[in-house]
Structures are given as structure tokens and as C-alpha cells.
């Protein structure tokens, strides 16, 4: 400590020593804490390199920072912010605050794989001390801004691998929902996170301060008193608070080590910069959190030790950019009360008006309010340098004062909330405005406050205006938050966007929409009349596959394989609302085509990828990128995955995708690609091998087994032409012995398709099921199996209609009605996509008019026409002559049927007729054979 500062806080030390002796059982413990706090303040105040302690998003800190920068005019500003984020700060002028500086890594090297993706964000608002320091340094010639905090890579290096969540003094994991989580799943880095880590201390402060949450306590007991305090008072109070919270923090070894390592890191960086640049510490300013300003590490100060070694960064490649932020996102990420950041913004404007301090703004800052110049001239006059004196003693004893400006503001709030309530359906009047005003003052008095705070006004408004019901969409609490400034949402300007995002905006410029605007916009694409819009359609379809739902949503139009080009499309676009997601695409590549290709490869190459998943990437490669090269690569990967699969979960999706790809290549290409032919051939053998096990596996659903049969039957022709053997399929069906009713019906349908079971035999089995009272409760399961059989055997549609009709026609109501709900739920749940086939077939079979229904006979019950009887030899000379003229045909048919006989020598009758007459069974079998062929 400098000799000029000796004895500055001696009077305060004496008072605290006496208080410790009076209120503690023994003076040692409490005295050590209280005097240690004073020592921390004295040490930080006496440091040659001026330390400026701040609290994140604190209007008092921002006001004091703007005032101090105009007084001191430092040449070097050291800022507690990740050092790798420095190149992005110049882009803040192209954004509308609040925004967040982000470091992002999608692929990790040197960290656990389950941590990916890594993301670190540092939100910045106009009412924050760090923005004032950034704006001053970037727009003042000859001033250098140096970020001295650990890099984004070190944020995760110092995280304990055993802890899944970051445990850092100035970083907390995001837990808010997507509606307020503009920062995504990221670690939020704060400058000056001042909140007690000792739960009992925070509870004590809230209880005795008569407040509900920490944001209200800070506003009442720190923000308001420090809003117009002088520089020395502000510094000493903030240092005292930081030291108090630090000394009363729990002794978590990991957290303490991280805190101290950060302080060693920052002081080491500052000393190295001072040595390299030759800057005078008196011309520098160190902006850091009050928690770190009261540090006790050996490396503290410009004359501290240099024993700290900074570890090298890992091989992880970090991408950096700006993303939009909002008041709600900041509150959710860092555990602040709802509306506290909006209240801070209101208090910031109030402080500027009361103190006359002119804040710093980046030149050309989008969305910034223009400030008057009168205050700038008054505040720019440097104050005379003087040694800091003890300001703590007087500040701690000074009572707060209610001035006239607060009363006028409270009256304005009361009138405005009544006006807003009336617009939202509340029956509020002037009397309610008076009640809110008086109740706010009353609540402040009950809580031992000299003047009402916005939180008192909020409670008073809810009490006086909101009754037992909310007439509109917004309650009074939400109306107060909107009146206080609402959830202000930032925006990243076009020039600050990554190349990919700018390319998207350029390619969609033909739509004539303001894509940066928040909310949903409707885009109408008349591609037939404006062919240049086809390129916009391609971009929108790719964005739909890359961005989350709601960012790009098609209303009219579709993109399929092999289909005709679209004539018109309609889209709902919300790219401004989802700007963060679009910006993060820019971290993965320079164009959306490159990002989509990388994601398809990553999806196909995942160790847990299935054949259906990889085939889906093949479809996307052809549909969005129209790349046969990429499809060939991904298709080969699908073939490798199929060979190693042991389950049949993806069989339905595999069947759908293979049919789609076959239809596309048969219409768009002269020949099928080699990988697709190999996939069909391998898939035929694979599913034949898995079929018997799938029929008996309880985990395999009837839909999956039906999809396997569908693949085998629909791809049979192509597979046989490629060298497969049909005997393999016949053996697989013969070896299948299911116990489930639905799978049994599915097996019967497969046997009909292979010719191992006739329709008449299948009809007989169904009649036997209906005739057995013990089987009737399970009959809907059989119908479910027949319904899924329409996938592999579509020509059984009429038979399924017949089976359902027979059940309704033959069963009495006491039997039919109990299982009718089961039948309906089974058909709806297990085969909803196949039900239209039954409906169309039923519409074809059943009569179309009601008056015909009584005389209508189902086709399966109609008697076939009687076959003409065989005429005696004298009655049919033409047939007999034909047989006599071609005896070899009759001999061949008899040999095929296993009949033995000899031609008789008869003069009157041809020998063939005599043979048929002697063997009537042969004649009947021959007729059936000829009919079947």
C-alpha cells in the first residue's frame, strides 16, 4: 500500500473493532472478518493501477464509469472479459443492444465429447459499465482496450470434469426455456457478478431488508444510494461489498481455486502488457467485478509475484460472433428477478437525468438514444486529483432521502398503469390510480423504506387493480414490466453477421421482405411467373432442414424426389426472431450448402446411426443439394450399417426410403446406382435371415414385420435379377412360427403371396375363428394383422373387407358390441395409414344407393355359375375331335397330375374322352389348373 494512503481507514477500523467486541461472544472471529474487509478495501484503493469495481448491468456502476472515464481519461483500459473476444467488440456499433458476444465450438478436442457443443456468451447492455468502457476505448483516439480475463478455452479447461455444470464465480449454466433463452445452452460470463454465495447470508439480507429476492435488495440498498455518489464513495462501497461476499463465501475448494486462478491470470496479463507497452500504471484503468477487486492472491497488483503459469489452449477450434440478447434472457441466465434488467434500464435513464453525466456511445450505434450535449460539457471538466479519503463511515450512516423527482415519477407510473389496464380490459379508474400511488408509499413505509421502489409499485398495482380474474392476455404484473421498458430484445446488424448469414440475406433479397425484423412474415413465391425465385425456394428448403421449427415453415408447396418443379409456394418466415440460430450456422461453414453437407455426413457417420437414418440423409442430399456424389457416399455408408444391424426397428422407414429412391432413379437416371442395387440385394438376404426371429420376437411390432415382408415382396423382382434366390424367402416363411395373433394373420397373408396357402383355405381359417367362441375376443388382433398385410400383399384388400364384413354380419350383437371398441382402436392405432385402402375397396364393393342394399349380395357369397356338364361322346364332336387331334396334350396333363392310363381303342368314341370319363378327378383337377393359369 502506498504511504499516502496510510491511516485512511483508521477511524473505521476502530469503530468496527468496538462493534465486534460488543456484539460477539469473543472479538476474534467477527473482528477478523470486519477488519479484514477494511484491509481489502485499503489494499485495492492503494494500488497504483486504479481498480474500478463494477456489478454487471448495474446503472450505478455505469454512471460512475462514465463519470470516471471523462475525469481520468485513461490511455489503457483493462477489461475483465475473455481475451479471445476482443476482435468482435468493434462490431457492436452495427448492432442494437442488448447483444451477447459468443464463442462457440461444435467439435471439441481435449474436452469430454458429451460437453459438445461448447458455448460461452457475454451479454452487453447500454446500462452496463463494460459497455461504457468499450465505447470510450474504441471511439477515443490513442486509447487501447485490453481484455485480460481467461480465454473461452480456459473457461472449460478449469471446469471440473466431474461436474456436468459449470461452477464459476462469474458463470452460471442456462436453465431458462427457449422463449427467453436467446443465449442458448451456454455459459454466461459476467463482469462483476455480485451475489452472496452463502445461502444463509442471502436469506438474512432478504429477511431483514423486507424484500422478496436479491434483485430487489440490490436495487434498494446499493443502486439507489450509489446512483449519485462521488467516485471515492462508489469505489469504497463496491470494494466493501465484494470483500464481504468473498470472505463469507463457502469454502468450496474448486470454486476458490478457480476464482484465485482467474485473478492470477488477469494480473499476470496486465503486468505483461505494461512491460511490453511501457504504459504508466497511473494512466491505466482496470475494470473488473467487485468480487475480484478485493483479491488476496500473491499476484495482486503491478508489483505482485510472477509465479503463475498460463496453460496452453487445447486444439478445439473456436468460432466467435455476436448473437441477439434480451432483458429476459439475461435475467433467466444469471438468476435475476423478472423485470429487473428493464428496471435497471429505467434507473439508468433516471441517473443520467439527475446527475447530468454524459454517457459514451459507439459512433453509429444502432438503436441508441441521442444524448444532449450540455451535460457532456459539464461532465467533461476533469476533477482535481486528490488522495482518496474515508468515505465509508459517512456513507454507512447517511439516511436515504425522498426527493420530489421520485414522487412525480411515482405519480406518472400510477396514471400510466391505470391507462394500460383499461386498454387490456380492466375496469380501472382514477380512484385506482390514487390507490396505487398511496399504496406504494404505504408498502414502502411498512418495509422501512424512505421512498417507494418499482417493486413496491408493482405490488401496489397488483393489489389495487387486479381482482379475481384477468380479462385479457396480460395480467397487471406483465403490464408493469412492459411499462418499465419491457423485454428489450437486441439485434445484430447486417455488417456484424457472419458470411453465411449475410449470404442468406442476399439470396433472399428477391422476396422483398425485411428479414431482420422480428415476428412472422408471409412470403409468396410465384415461381412460374418469376423464375428467379426458384433460388429463394432452394434456400428456404435448406433453411427448413437446418433451423429449428418455426424459423422457416412452408404453408403451400412441397419438395420431393422426382416431382415436377413447383409453380407456387407460400412460406412463414421468422428469421429475425431466430437470428441466433442463423448466426450459429455461420460458425459451421461459409454457406448453407456446406453446413448441410457437413451435417448429413455427421449424421450418417454417427456410431449409433441406423440404416433408416443414413438412407434419410441420402434422400436429403438428393432433395436439397441434388448431389449424386454425396448420395453415393452416404448410400455406401447405409449399406455398411445395414449389414451390422441386429434389430428391425427401422424396417418401415427403410422400406419407404428405398421405394422413394428407386422411383427417383428409375425416372431421373438411365440406370440404378451400384450402391442401391447392392443395398436391395443385401437387404433381401438380410431380412430373409431376420424374418423367423422377428415373427417370434416380442419387441418387434407387427408393423415392423409387415415392413420386412413388404421389402421382400416388393423388391423380389429386382433382387432375383441381381442373383438372389427365392428359395431363401420360402424357407424363411416356412420357419416362422409366431404366437401373436396379429403376426399369425400376417404370416398367413405371406403364405398366400407365396402360393403356400390358397384364398379358400385362408377363408376357411377365418370362418373357423368366427365359429370358435374362445377366439372371438382376439379376432380384432387378427384383423390388425390382415390390415398390416396390405403393405406386403396389397391384393388382399378385398379379402380384408370380406373378413370385417363377415364379422359384422355373422356375430350377434351380444358378442359383437363388447369387442367393437377394441376393433376400432386397434384399426386406428396400428394401421391408420392403411385404412384408406380398405375404405376405397369397400366403396367399390358395396352398393352406392340405399335402395339396392336389401337385394345386394356380397361377391364372396354369390354362387358361381354352374359349369356345363360333360356331354356324352355323341354330343360334343368338336371337343372330342380336338382331343383326338392332339393326344400329346392330354398325355402331358395326365402325367403332370400323376395319373396313369392307356388310350382305349374305341371305334365310336375318341380315346381321350373315354380316358376323361374313367378318371373324373383328373378332369376336375385339370379344370382347376387351367383356371388358375
PDB file of N, CA and C in Angstrom, residues 271-310:
ATOM      1  N   UNK A 271       0.401  -7.224 -16.106  1.00  0.00           N
ATOM      2  CA  UNK A 271       1.822  -6.915 -15.907  1.00  0.00           C
ATOM      3  C   UNK A 271       2.619  -7.159 -17.183  1.00  0.00           C
ATOM      4  N   UNK A 272       2.293  -8.198 -17.909  1.00  0.00           N
ATOM      5  CA  UNK A 272       2.991  -8.457 -19.174  1.00  0.00           C
ATOM      6  C   UNK A 272       2.706  -7.349 -20.181  1.00  0.00           C
ATOM      7  N   UNK A 273       1.490  -6.857 -20.221  1.00  0.00           N
ATOM      8  CA  UNK A 273       1.175  -5.776 -21.159  1.00  0.00           C
ATOM      9  C   UNK A 273       1.875  -4.483 -20.750  1.00  0.00           C
ATOM     10  N   UNK A 274       1.904  -4.197 -19.462  1.00  0.00           N
ATOM     11  CA  UNK A 274       2.599  -2.991 -19.011  1.00  0.00           C
ATOM     12  C   UNK A 274       4.082  -3.057 -19.352  1.00  0.00           C
ATOM     13  N   UNK A 275       4.669  -4.241 -19.186  1.00  0.00           N
ATOM     14  CA  UNK A 275       6.090  -4.388 -19.507  1.00  0.00           C
ATOM     15  C   UNK A 275       6.338  -4.266 -20.997  1.00  0.00           C
ATOM     16  N   UNK A 276       5.432  -4.814 -21.815  1.00  0.00           N
ATOM     17  CA  UNK A 276       5.640  -4.786 -23.263  1.00  0.00           C
ATOM     18  C   UNK A 276       5.356  -3.415 -23.856  1.00  0.00           C
ATOM     19  N   UNK A 277       4.349  -2.700 -23.343  1.00  0.00           N
ATOM     20  CA  UNK A 277       3.954  -1.421 -23.925  1.00  0.00           C
ATOM     21  C   UNK A 277       4.632  -0.231 -23.263  1.00  0.00           C
ATOM     22  N   UNK A 278       5.154  -0.414 -22.060  1.00  0.00           N
ATOM     23  CA  UNK A 278       5.769   0.701 -21.359  1.00  0.00           C
ATOM     24  C   UNK A 278       4.777   1.699 -20.821  1.00  0.00           C
ATOM     25  N   UNK A 279       3.493   1.330 -20.707  1.00  0.00           N
ATOM     26  CA  UNK A 279       2.467   2.258 -20.224  1.00  0.00           C
ATOM     27  C   UNK A 279       2.658   2.534 -18.741  1.00  0.00           C
ATOM     28  N   UNK A 280       2.282   3.746 -18.328  1.00  0.00           N
ATOM     29  CA  UNK A 280       2.350   4.143 -16.933  1.00  0.00           C
ATOM     30  C   UNK A 280       1.094   3.631 -16.228  1.00  0.00           C
ATOM     31  N   UNK A 281       1.205   2.876 -15.122  1.00  0.00           N
ATOM     32  CA  UNK A 281       0.000   2.395 -14.425  1.00  0.00           C
ATOM     33  C   UNK A 281      -0.943   3.516 -14.023  1.00  0.00           C
ATOM     34  N   UNK A 282      -0.425   4.729 -13.807  1.00  0.00           N
ATOM     35  CA  UNK A 282      -1.305   5.838 -13.428  1.00  0.00           C
ATOM     36  C   UNK A 282      -2.234   6.237 -14.566  1.00  0.00           C
ATOM     37  N   UNK A 283      -1.873   5.895 -15.812  1.00  0.00           N
ATOM     38  CA  UNK A 283      -2.706   6.213 -16.975  1.00  0.00           C
ATOM     39  C   UNK A 283      -3.601   5.052 -17.387  1.00  0.00           C
ATOM     40  N   UNK A 284      -3.705   4.057 -16.537  1.00  0.00           N
ATOM     41  CA  UNK A 284      -4.482   2.859 -16.875  1.00  0.00           C
ATOM     42  C   UNK A 284      -5.660   2.721 -15.912  1.00  0.00           C
ATOM     43  N   UNK A 285      -6.637   1.945 -16.346  1.00  0.00           N
ATOM     44  CA  UNK A 285      -7.816   1.679 -15.537  1.00  0.00           C
ATOM     45  C   UNK A 285      -8.172   0.201 -15.693  1.00  0.00           C
ATOM     46  N   UNK A 286      -8.356  -0.462 -14.558  1.00  0.00           N
ATOM     47  CA  UNK A 286      -8.665  -1.894 -14.542  1.00  0.00           C
ATOM     48  C   UNK A 286     -10.125  -2.060 -14.137  1.00  0.00           C
ATOM     49  N   UNK A 287     -10.984  -2.508 -15.069  1.00  0.00           N
ATOM     50  CA  UNK A 287     -12.412  -2.686 -14.831  1.00  0.00           C
ATOM     51  C   UNK A 287     -12.658  -4.170 -14.564  1.00  0.00           C
ATOM     52  N   UNK A 288     -13.126  -4.462 -13.362  1.00  0.00           N
ATOM     53  CA  UNK A 288     -13.372  -5.857 -13.007  1.00  0.00           C
ATOM     54  C   UNK A 288     -14.513  -5.921 -12.012  1.00  0.00           C
ATOM     55  N   UNK A 289     -14.977  -7.126 -11.751  1.00  0.00           N
ATOM     56  CA  UNK A 289     -16.016  -7.316 -10.771  1.00  0.00           C
ATOM     57  C   UNK A 289     -15.530  -7.012  -9.377  1.00  0.00           C
ATOM     58  N   UNK A 290     -16.420  -6.471  -8.557  1.00  0.00           N
ATOM     59  CA  UNK A 290     -16.033  -6.128  -7.187  1.00  0.00           C
ATOM     60  C   UNK A 290     -15.581  -7.355  -6.416  1.00  0.00           C
ATOM     61  N   UNK A 291     -16.077  -8.521  -6.773  1.00  0.00           N
ATOM     62  CA  UNK A 291     -15.660  -9.752  -6.108  1.00  0.00           C
ATOM     63  C   UNK A 291     -14.173 -10.000  -6.324  1.00  0.00           C
ATOM     64  N   UNK A 292     -13.657  -9.712  -7.538  1.00  0.00           N
ATOM     65  CA  UNK A 292     -12.254  -9.949  -7.853  1.00  0.00           C
ATOM     66  C   UNK A 292     -11.375  -8.743  -7.514  1.00  0.00           C
ATOM     67  N   UNK A 293     -11.994  -7.595  -7.320  1.00  0.00           N
ATOM     68  CA  UNK A 293     -11.190  -6.417  -6.968  1.00  0.00           C
ATOM     69  C   UNK A 293     -10.608  -6.552  -5.571  1.00  0.00           C
ATOM     70  N   UNK A 294     -11.338  -7.219  -4.678  1.00  0.00           N
ATOM     71  CA  UNK A 294     -10.856  -7.421  -3.305  1.00  0.00           C
ATOM     72  C   UNK A 294     -10.119  -8.752  -3.218  1.00  0.00           C
ATOM     73  N   UNK A 295      -9.072  -8.887  -3.984  1.00  0.00           N
ATOM     74  CA  UNK A 295      -8.342 -10.154  -4.062  1.00  0.00           C
ATOM     75  C   UNK A 295      -7.171 -10.165  -3.077  1.00  0.00           C
ATOM     76  N   UNK A 296      -6.827 -11.393  -2.633  1.00  0.00           N
ATOM     77  CA  UNK A 296      -5.728 -11.542  -1.687  1.00  0.00           C
ATOM     78  C   UNK A 296      -4.627 -12.455  -2.231  1.00  0.00           C
ATOM     79  N   UNK A 297      -4.610 -12.719  -3.539  1.00  0.00           N
ATOM     80  CA  UNK A 297      -3.589 -13.596  -4.105  1.00  0.00           C
ATOM     81  C   UNK A 297      -2.251 -12.856  -4.150  1.00  0.00           C
ATOM     82  N   UNK A 298      -1.176 -13.631  -4.190  1.00  0.00           N
ATOM     83  CA  UNK A 298       0.164 -13.029  -4.190  1.00  0.00           C
ATOM     84  C   UNK A 298       0.437 -12.265  -5.474  1.00  0.00           C
ATOM     85  N   UNK A 299      -0.245 -12.609  -6.567  1.00  0.00           N
ATOM     86  CA  UNK A 299      -0.018 -11.945  -7.856  1.00  0.00           C
ATOM     87  C   UNK A 299      -0.756 -10.616  -7.962  1.00  0.00           C
ATOM     88  N   UNK A 300      -1.489 -10.210  -6.928  1.00  0.00           N
ATOM     89  CA  UNK A 300      -2.290  -8.985  -6.970  1.00  0.00           C
ATOM     90  C   UNK A 300      -1.383  -7.762  -7.105  1.00  0.00           C
ATOM     91  N   UNK A 301      -1.776  -6.838  -7.982  1.00  0.00           N
ATOM     92  CA  UNK A 301      -1.078  -5.567  -8.113  1.00  0.00           C
ATOM     93  C   UNK A 301       0.035  -5.598  -9.142  1.00  0.00           C
ATOM     94  N   UNK A 302       0.467  -4.398  -9.505  1.00  0.00           N
ATOM     95  CA  UNK A 302       1.531  -4.288 -10.504  1.00  0.00           C
ATOM     96  C   UNK A 302       2.868  -4.758  -9.948  1.00  0.00           C
ATOM     97  N   UNK A 303       2.995  -4.836  -8.642  1.00  0.00           N
ATOM     98  CA  UNK A 303       4.221  -5.312  -8.024  1.00  0.00           C
ATOM     99  C   UNK A 303       4.062  -6.711  -7.435  1.00  0.00           C
ATOM    100  N   UNK A 304       3.032  -7.440  -7.883  1.00  0.00           N
ATOM    101  CA  UNK A 304       2.823  -8.789  -7.393  1.00  0.00           C
ATOM    102  C   UNK A 304       3.814  -9.772  -7.979  1.00  0.00           C
ATOM    103  N   UNK A 305       3.782 -11.001  -7.470  1.00  0.00           N
ATOM    104  CA  UNK A 305       4.709 -12.037  -7.937  1.00  0.00           C
ATOM    105  C   UNK A 305       4.318 -12.524  -9.325  1.00  0.00           C
ATOM    106  N   UNK A 306       5.271 -13.153 -10.011  1.00  0.00           N
ATOM    107  CA  UNK A 306       5.064 -13.638 -11.375  1.00  0.00           C
ATOM    108  C   UNK A 306       5.223 -15.146 -11.458  1.00  0.00           C
ATOM    109  N   UNK A 307       4.741 -15.857 -10.479  1.00  0.00           N
ATOM    110  CA  UNK A 307       4.921 -17.300 -10.485  1.00  0.00           C
ATOM    111  C   UNK A 307       3.797 -18.077 -11.152  1.00  0.00           C
ATOM    112  N   UNK A 308       2.763 -17.396 -11.648  1.00  0.00           N
ATOM    113  CA  UNK A 308       1.623 -18.117 -12.233  1.00  0.00           C
ATOM    114  C   UNK A 308       1.914 -18.478 -13.686  1.00  0.00           C
ATOM    115  N   UNK A 309       1.708 -19.758 -14.030  1.00  0.00           N
ATOM    116  CA  UNK A 309       1.919 -20.241 -15.394  1.00  0.00           C
ATOM    117  C   UNK A 309       0.561 -20.427 -16.074  1.00  0.00           C
ATOM    118  N   UNK A 310       0.426 -19.821 -17.227  1.00  0.00           N
ATOM    119  CA  UNK A 310      -0.819 -19.921 -18.000  1.00  0.00           C
ATOM    120  C   UNK A 310      -0.732 -21.150 -18.903  1.00  0.00           C
TER     121      UNK A 310
END
